Coordinates of N, CA and C in Angstrom, one line a residue:
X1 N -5.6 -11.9 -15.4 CA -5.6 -10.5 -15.4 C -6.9 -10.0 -14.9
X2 N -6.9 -8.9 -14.1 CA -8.4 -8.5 -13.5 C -9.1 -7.7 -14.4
X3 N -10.3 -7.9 -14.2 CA -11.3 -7.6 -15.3 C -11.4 -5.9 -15.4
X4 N -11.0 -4.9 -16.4 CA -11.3 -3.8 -16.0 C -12.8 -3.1 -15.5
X5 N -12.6 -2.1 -14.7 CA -14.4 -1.8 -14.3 C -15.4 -1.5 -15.7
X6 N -16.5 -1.5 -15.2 CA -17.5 -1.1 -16.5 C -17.2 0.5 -16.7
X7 N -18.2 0.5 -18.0 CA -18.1 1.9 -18.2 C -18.8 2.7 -16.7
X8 N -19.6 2.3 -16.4 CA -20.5 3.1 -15.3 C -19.8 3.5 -14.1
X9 N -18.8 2.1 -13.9 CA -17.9 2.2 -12.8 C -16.9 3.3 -13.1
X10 N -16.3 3.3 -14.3 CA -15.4 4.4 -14.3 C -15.8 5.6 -14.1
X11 N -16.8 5.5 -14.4 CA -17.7 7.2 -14.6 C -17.4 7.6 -13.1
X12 N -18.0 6.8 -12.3 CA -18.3 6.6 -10.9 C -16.5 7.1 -10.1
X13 N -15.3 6.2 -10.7 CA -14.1 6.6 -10.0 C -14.0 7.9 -10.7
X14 N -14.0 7.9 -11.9 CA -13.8 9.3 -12.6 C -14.3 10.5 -12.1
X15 N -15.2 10.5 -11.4 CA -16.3 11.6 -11.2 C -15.8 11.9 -8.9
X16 N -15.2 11.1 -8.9 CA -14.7 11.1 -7.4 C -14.1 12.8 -6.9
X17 N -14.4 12.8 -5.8 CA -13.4 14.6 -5.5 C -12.2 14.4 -5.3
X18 N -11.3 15.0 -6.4 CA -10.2 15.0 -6.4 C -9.5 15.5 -5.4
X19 N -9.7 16.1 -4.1 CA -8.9 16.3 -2.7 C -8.9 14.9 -2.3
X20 N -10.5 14.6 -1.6 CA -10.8 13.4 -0.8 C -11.1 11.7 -1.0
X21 N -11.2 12.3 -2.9 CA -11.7 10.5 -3.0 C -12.9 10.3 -2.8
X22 N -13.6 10.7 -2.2 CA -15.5 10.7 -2.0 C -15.5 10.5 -3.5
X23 N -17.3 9.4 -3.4 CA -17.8 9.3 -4.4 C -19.2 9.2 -4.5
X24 N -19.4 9.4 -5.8 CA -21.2 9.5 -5.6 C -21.4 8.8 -6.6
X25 N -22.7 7.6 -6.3 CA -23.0 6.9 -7.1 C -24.4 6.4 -6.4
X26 N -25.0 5.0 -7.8 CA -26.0 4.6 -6.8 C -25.5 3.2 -5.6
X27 N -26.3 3.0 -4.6 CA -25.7 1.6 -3.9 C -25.1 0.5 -4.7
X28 N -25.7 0.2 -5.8 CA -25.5 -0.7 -6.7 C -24.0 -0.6 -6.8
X29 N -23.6 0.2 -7.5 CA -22.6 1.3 -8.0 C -21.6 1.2 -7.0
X30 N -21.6 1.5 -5.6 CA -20.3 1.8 -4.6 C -20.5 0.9 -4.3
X31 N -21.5 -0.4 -4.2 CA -21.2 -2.3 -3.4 C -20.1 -2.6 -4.3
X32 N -20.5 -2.1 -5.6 CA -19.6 -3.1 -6.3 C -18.0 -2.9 -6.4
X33 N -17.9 -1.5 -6.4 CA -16.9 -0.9 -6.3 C -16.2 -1.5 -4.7
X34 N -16.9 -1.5 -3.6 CA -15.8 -2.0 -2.6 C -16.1 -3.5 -2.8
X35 N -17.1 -4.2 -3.2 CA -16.4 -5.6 -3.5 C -15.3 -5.6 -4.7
X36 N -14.4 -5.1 -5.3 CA -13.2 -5.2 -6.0 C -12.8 -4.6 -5.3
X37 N -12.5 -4.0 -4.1 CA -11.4 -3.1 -3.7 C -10.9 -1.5 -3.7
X38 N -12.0 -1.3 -4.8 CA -11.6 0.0 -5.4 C -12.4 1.3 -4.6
X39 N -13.1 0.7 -3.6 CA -13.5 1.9 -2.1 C -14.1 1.1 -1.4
X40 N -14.3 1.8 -0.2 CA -14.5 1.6 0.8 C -15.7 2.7 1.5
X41 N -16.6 2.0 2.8 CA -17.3 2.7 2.8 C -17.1 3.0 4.3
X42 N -17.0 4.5 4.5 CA -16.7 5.2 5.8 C -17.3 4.8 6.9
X43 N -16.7 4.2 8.3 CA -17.1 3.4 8.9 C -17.9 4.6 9.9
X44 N -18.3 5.7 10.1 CA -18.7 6.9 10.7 C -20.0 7.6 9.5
X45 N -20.4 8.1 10.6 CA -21.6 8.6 9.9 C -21.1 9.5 8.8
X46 N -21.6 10.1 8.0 CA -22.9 9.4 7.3 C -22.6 8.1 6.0
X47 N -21.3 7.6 6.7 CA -20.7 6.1 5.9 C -20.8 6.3 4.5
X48 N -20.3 7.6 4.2 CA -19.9 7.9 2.8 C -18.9 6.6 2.2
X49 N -18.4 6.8 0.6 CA -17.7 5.9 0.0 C -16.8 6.9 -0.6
X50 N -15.4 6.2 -0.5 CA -13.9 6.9 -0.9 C -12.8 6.4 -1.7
X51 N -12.5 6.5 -2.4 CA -11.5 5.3 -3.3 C -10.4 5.2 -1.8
X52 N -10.1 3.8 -2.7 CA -9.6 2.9 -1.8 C -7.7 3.8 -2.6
X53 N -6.7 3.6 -2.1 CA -5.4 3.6 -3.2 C -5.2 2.6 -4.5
X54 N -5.9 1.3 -4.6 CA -6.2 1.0 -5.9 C -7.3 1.9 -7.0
X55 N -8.4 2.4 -6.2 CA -9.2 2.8 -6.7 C -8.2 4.3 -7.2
X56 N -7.5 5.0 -6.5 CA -7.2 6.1 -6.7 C -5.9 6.1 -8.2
X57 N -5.3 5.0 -8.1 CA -5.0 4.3 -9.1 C -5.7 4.5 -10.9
X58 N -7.0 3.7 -10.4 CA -7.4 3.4 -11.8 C -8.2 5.2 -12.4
X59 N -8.2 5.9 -11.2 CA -8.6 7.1 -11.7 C -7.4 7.9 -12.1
X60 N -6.4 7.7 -12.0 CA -5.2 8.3 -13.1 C -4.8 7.8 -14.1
X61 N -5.3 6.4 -14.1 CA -4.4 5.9 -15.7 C -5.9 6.2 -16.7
X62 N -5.0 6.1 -17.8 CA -6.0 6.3 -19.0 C -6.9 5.3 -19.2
X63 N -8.3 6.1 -19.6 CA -9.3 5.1 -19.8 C -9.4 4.2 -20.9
X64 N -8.4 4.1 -21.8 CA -8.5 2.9 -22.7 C -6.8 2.0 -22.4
X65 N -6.5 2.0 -21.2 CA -5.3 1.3 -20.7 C -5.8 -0.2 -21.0
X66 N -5.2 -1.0 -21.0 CA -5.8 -2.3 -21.4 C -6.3 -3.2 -20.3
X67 N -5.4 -2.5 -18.8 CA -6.2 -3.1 -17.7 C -5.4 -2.3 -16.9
X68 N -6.0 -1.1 -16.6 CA -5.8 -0.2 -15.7 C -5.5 -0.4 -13.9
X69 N -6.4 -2.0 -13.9 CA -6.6 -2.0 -12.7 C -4.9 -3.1 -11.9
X70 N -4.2 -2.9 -13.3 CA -2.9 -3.9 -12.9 C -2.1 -3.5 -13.4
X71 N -1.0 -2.7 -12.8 CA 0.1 -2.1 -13.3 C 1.3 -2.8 -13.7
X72 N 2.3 -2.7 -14.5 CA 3.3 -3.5 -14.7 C 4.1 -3.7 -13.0
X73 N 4.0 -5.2 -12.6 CA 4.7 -5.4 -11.5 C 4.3 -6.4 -10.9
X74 N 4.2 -6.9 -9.5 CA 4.0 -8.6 -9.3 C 2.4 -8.1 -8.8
X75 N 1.4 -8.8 -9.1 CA -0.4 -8.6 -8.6 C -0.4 -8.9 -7.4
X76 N -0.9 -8.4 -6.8 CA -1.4 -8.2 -5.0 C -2.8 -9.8 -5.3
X77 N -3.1 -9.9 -4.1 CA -3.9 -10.9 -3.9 C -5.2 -10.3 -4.7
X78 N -5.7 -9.3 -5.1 CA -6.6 -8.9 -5.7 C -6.9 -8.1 -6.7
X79 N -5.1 -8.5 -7.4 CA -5.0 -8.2 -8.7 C -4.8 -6.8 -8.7
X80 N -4.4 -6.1 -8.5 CA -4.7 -4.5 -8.2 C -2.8 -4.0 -7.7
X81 N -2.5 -3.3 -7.4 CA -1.3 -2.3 -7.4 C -0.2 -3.1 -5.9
X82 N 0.9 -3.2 -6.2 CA 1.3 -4.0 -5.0 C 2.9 -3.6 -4.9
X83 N 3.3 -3.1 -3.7 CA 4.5 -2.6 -3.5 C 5.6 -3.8 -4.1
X84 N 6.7 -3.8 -4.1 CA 8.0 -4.6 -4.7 C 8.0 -5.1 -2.7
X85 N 8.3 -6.5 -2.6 CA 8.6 -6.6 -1.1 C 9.9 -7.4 -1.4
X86 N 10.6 -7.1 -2.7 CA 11.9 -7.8 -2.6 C 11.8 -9.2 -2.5
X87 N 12.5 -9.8 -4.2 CA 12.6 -11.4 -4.6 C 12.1 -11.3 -5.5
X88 N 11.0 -10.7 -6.1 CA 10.2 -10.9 -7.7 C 11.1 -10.8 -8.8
X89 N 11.1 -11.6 -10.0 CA 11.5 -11.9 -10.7 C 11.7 -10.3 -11.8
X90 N 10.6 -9.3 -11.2 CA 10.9 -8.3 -12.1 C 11.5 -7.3 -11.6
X91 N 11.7 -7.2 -10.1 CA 12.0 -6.1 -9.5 C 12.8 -5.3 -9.8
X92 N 14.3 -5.4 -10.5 CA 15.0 -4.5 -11.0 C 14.0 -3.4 -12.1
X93 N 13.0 -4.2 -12.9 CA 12.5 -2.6 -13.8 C 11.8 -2.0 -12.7
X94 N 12.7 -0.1 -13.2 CA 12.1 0.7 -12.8 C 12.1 1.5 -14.3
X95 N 11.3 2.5 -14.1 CA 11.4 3.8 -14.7 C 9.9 4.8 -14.2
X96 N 9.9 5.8 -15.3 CA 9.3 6.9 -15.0 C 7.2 6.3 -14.5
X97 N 7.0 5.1 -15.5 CA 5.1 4.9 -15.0 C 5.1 4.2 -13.6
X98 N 6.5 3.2 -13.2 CA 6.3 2.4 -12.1 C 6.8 3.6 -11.0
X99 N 7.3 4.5 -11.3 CA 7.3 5.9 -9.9 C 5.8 6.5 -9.9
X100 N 5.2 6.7 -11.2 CA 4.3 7.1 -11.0 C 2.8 6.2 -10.5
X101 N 3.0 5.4 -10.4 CA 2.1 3.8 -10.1 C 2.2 3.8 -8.3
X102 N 3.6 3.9 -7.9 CA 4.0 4.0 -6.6 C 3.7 5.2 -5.9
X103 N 3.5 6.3 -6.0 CA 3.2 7.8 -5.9 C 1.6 7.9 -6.1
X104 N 1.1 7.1 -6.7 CA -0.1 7.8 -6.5 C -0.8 6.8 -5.6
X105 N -0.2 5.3 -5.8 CA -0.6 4.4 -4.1 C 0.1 5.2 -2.9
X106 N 0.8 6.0 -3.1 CA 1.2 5.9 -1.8 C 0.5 7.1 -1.0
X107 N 0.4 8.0 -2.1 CA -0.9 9.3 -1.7 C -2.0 8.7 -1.8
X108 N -2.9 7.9 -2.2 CA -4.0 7.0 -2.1 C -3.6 6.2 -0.3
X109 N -2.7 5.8 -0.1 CA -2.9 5.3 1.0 C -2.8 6.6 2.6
X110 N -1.9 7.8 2.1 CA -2.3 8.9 3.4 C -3.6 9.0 3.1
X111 N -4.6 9.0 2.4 CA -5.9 10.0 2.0 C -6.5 8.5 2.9
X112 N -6.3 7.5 2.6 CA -6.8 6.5 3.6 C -6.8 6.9 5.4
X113 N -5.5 6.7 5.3 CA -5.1 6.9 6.9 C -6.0 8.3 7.2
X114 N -6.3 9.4 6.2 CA -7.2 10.6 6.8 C -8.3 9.9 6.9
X115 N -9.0 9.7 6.1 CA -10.1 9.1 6.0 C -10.9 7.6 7.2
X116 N -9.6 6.8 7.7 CA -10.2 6.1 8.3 C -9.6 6.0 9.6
X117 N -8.2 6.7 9.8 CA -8.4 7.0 11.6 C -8.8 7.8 12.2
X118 N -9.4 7.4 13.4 CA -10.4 8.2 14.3 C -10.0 10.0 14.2
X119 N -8.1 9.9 14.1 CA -7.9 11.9 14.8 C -7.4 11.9 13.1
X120 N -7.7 12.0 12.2 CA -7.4 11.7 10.6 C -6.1 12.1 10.4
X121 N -5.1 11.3 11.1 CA -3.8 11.3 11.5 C -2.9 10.6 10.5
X122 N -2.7 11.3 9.3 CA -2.1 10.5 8.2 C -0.2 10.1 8.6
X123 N 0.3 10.8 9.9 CA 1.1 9.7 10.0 C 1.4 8.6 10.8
X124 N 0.1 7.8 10.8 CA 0.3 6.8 11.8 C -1.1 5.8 10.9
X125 N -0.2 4.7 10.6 CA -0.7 3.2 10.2 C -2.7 3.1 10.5
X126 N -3.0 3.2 9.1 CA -4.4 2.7 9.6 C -4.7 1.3 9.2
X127 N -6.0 0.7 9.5 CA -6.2 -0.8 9.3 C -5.9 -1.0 8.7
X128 N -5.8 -0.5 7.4 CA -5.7 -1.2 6.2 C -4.4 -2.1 6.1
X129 N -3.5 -1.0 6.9 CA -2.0 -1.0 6.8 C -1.7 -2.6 8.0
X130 N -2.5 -2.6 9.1 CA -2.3 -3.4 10.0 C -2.6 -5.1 9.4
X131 N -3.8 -4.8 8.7 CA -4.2 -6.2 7.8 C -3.4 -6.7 6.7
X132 N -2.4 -5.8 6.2 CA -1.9 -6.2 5.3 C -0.4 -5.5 5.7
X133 N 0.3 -5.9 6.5 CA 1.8 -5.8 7.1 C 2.8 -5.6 6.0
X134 N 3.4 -6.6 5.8 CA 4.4 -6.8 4.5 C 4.2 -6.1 3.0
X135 N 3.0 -5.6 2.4 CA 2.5 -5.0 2.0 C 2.7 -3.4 2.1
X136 N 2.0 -2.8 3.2 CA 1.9 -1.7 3.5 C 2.9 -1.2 4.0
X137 N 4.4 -2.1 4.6 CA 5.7 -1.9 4.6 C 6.5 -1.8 3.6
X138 N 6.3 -2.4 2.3 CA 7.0 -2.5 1.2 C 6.9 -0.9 1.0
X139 N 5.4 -0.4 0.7 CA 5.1 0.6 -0.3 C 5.5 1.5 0.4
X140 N 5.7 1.9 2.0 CA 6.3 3.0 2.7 C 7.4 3.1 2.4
X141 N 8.6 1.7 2.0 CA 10.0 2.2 1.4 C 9.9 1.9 0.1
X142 N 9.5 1.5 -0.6 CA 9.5 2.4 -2.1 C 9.0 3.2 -2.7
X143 N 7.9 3.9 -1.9 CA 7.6 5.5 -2.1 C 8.6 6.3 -1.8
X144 N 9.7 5.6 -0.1 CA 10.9 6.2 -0.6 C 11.7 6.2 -1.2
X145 N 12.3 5.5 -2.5 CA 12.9 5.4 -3.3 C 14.0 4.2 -2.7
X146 N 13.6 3.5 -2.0 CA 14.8 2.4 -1.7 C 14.5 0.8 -2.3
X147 N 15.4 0.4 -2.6 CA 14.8 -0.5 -4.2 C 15.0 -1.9 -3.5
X148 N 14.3 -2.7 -4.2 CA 14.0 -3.8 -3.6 C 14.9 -5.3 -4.3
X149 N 15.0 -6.1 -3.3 CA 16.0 -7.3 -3.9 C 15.4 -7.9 -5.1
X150 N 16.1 -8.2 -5.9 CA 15.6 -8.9 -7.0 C 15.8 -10.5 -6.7
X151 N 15.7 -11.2 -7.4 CA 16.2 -12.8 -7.0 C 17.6 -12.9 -6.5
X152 N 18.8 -12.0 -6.5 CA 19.4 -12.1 -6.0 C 20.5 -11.2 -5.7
X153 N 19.4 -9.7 -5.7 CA 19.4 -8.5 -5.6 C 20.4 -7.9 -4.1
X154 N 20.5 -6.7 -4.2 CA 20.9 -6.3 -1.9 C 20.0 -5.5 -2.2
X155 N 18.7 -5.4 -2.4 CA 17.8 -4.6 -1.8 C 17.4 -5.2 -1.0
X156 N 16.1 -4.9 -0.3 CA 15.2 -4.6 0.9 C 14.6 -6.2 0.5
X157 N 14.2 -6.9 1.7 CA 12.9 -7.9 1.5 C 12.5 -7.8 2.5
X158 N 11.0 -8.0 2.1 CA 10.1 -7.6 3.8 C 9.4 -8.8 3.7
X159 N 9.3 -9.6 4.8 CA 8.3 -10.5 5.0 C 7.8 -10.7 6.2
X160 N 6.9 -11.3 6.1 CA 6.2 -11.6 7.3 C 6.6 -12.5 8.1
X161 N 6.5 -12.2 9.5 CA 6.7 -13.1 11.3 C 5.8 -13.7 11.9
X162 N 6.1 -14.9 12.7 CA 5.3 -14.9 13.3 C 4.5 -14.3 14.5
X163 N 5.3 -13.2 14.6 CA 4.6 -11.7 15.3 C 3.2 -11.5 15.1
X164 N 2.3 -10.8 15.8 CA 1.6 -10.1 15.9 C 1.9 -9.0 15.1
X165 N 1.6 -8.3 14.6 CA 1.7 -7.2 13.9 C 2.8 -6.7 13.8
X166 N 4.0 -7.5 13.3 CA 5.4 -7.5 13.2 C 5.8 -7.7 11.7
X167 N 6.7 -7.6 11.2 CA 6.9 -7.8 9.7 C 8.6 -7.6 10.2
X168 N 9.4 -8.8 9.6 CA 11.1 -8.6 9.2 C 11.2 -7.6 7.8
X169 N 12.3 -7.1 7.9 CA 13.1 -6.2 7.0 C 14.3 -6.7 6.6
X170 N 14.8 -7.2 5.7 CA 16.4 -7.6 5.1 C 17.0 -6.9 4.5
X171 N 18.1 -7.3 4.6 CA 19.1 -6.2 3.5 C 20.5 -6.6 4.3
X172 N 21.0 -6.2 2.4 CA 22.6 -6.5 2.3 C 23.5 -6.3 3.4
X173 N 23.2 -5.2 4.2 CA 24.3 -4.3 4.9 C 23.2 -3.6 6.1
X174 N 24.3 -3.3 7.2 CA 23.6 -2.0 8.5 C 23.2 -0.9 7.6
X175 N 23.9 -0.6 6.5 CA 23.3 0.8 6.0 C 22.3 0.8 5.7
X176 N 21.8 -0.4 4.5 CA 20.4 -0.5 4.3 C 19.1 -0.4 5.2
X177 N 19.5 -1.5 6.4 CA 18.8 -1.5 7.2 C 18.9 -0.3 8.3
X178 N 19.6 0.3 7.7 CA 19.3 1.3 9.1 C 18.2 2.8 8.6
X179 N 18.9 2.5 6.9 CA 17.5 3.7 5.8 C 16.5 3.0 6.2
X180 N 16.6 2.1 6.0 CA 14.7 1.5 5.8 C 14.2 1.7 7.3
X181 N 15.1 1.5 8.7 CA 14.2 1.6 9.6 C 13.6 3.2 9.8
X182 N 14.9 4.2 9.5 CA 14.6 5.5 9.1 C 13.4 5.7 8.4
X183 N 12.9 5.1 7.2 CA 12.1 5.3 6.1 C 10.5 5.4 7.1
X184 N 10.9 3.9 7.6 CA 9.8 3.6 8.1 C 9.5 3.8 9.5
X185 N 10.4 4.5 9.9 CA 10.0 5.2 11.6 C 9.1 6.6 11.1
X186 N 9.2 7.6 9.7 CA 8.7 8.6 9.4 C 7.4 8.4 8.9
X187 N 7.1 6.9 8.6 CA 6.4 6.2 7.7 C 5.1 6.2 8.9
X188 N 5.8 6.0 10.6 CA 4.4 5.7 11.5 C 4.8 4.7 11.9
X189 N 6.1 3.8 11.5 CA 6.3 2.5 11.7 C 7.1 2.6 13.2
X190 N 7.6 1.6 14.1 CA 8.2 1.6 15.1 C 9.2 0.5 14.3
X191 N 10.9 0.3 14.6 CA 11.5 -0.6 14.4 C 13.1 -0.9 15.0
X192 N 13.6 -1.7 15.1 CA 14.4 -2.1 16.1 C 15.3 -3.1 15.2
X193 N 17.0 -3.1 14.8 CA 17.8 -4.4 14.5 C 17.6 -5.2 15.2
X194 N 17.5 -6.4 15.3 CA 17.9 -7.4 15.8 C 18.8 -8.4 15.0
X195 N 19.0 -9.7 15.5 CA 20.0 -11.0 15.0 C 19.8 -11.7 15.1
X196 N 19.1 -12.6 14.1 CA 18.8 -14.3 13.9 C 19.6 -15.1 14.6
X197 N 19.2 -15.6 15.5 CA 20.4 -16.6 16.4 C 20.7 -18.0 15.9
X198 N 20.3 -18.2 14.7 CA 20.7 -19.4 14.3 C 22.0 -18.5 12.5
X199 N 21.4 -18.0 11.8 CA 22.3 -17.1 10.9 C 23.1 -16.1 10.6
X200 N 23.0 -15.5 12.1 CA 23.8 -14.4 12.8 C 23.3 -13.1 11.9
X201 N 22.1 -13.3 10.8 CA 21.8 -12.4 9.6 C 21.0 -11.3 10.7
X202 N 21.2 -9.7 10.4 CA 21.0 -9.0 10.5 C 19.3 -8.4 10.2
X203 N 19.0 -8.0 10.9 CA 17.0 -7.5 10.3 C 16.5 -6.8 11.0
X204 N 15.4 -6.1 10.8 CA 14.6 -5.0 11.1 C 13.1 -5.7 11.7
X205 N 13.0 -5.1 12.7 CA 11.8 -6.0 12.9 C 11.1 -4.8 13.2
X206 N 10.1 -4.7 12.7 CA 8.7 -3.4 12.1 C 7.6 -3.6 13.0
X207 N 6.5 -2.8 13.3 CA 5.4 -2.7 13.6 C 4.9 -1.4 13.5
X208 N 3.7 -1.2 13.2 CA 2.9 -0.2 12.5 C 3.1 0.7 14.4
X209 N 2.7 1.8 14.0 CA 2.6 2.6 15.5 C 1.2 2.8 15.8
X210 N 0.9 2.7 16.9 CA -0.6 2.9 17.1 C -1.0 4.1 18.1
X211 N 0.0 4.8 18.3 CA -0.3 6.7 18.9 C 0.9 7.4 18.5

């Protein structure tokens, strides 16, 4: 389980501007914060610091949560908030904190896309989204409400290709996949069916948009 921040550091996400995420602290203070993830520092003058959507996370849950910084669901590689990408053992729970877990990453991730592309063009894929594919595809369809395969679920599974900046999409049926490509064409995403020529299975093949 990931260690929750210090008190100093909370002060620090707590005290953030609630439009933009900007934050003020000392260097000490915002290194440490983007070494866990929880901001990042503006790659443009005057290279302010912003909660990251994990960061924007731990500034809504309560400060005596037991570990704020990990929400009920499967841990991202850095322990912190991670879309459902379909197969996890828990994926069927939902209810009312995991909407609210997923909602406030997924407004944590436009406040990114303002914040870190060049025309602050929140509907179109920023790096973050590019470095982390399968990921930043999940959380675009289950922000919109399209549910993810369980172990042996017909929801959505997204994984990764050996593409370039490509990510597959699965699912039960054309219907599924034709929401999700929907989801994720509004999302900034570009995507196209194709057919496995060895399983005749049906998929979505994704890529972030970059104009």
């Amino acid at each position: 389980m990931t260690r929750p921040p210090t008190a100093a550091q909370r002060r620090v996400i707590d005290g953030a501007d609630p439009g933009t995420g900007r934050l003020r602290g000392t260097e000490a203070q915002l290194a440490a914060l983007v070494k866990r993830g929880l901001a990042f520092r503006h790659p443009r003058p005057p290279h302010d610091h912003f909660l990251t959507p994990a960061g924007h996370r731990i500034r809504e849950a309560p400060p005596d949560a037991e570990d704020p910084a990990r929400p009920a669901g499967p841990p991202s590689s850095t322990g912190v908030f991670a879309a459902r990408v379909g197969g996890e053992e828990d994926a069927a729970t939902a209810g009312p904190a995991r909407a609210r877990e997923v909602h406030s990453a997924w407004e944590g991730l436009l406040e990114l896309r303002r914040m870190t592309n060049p025309d602050a063009d929140t509907g179109r894929p920023c790096g973050w989204e590019r470095a982390h594919l399968v990921r930043a595809a999940a959380l675009a369809l289950e922000a919109a409400g399209h549910r993810a395969a369980g172990p042996e679920g017909d929801g959505y599974r997204v994984r990764a290709t050996p593409q370039p900046e490509a990510i597959a999409v699965y699912g039960p049926d054309t219907g599924v996949l034709r929401a999700c490509a929907a989801t994720l064409e509004a999302a900034g995403w570009q995507a196209g069916e194709y057919t496995e020529p060895r399983t005749r299975a049906r998929y979505l093949l994704a890529s972030p948009r970059r104009v």
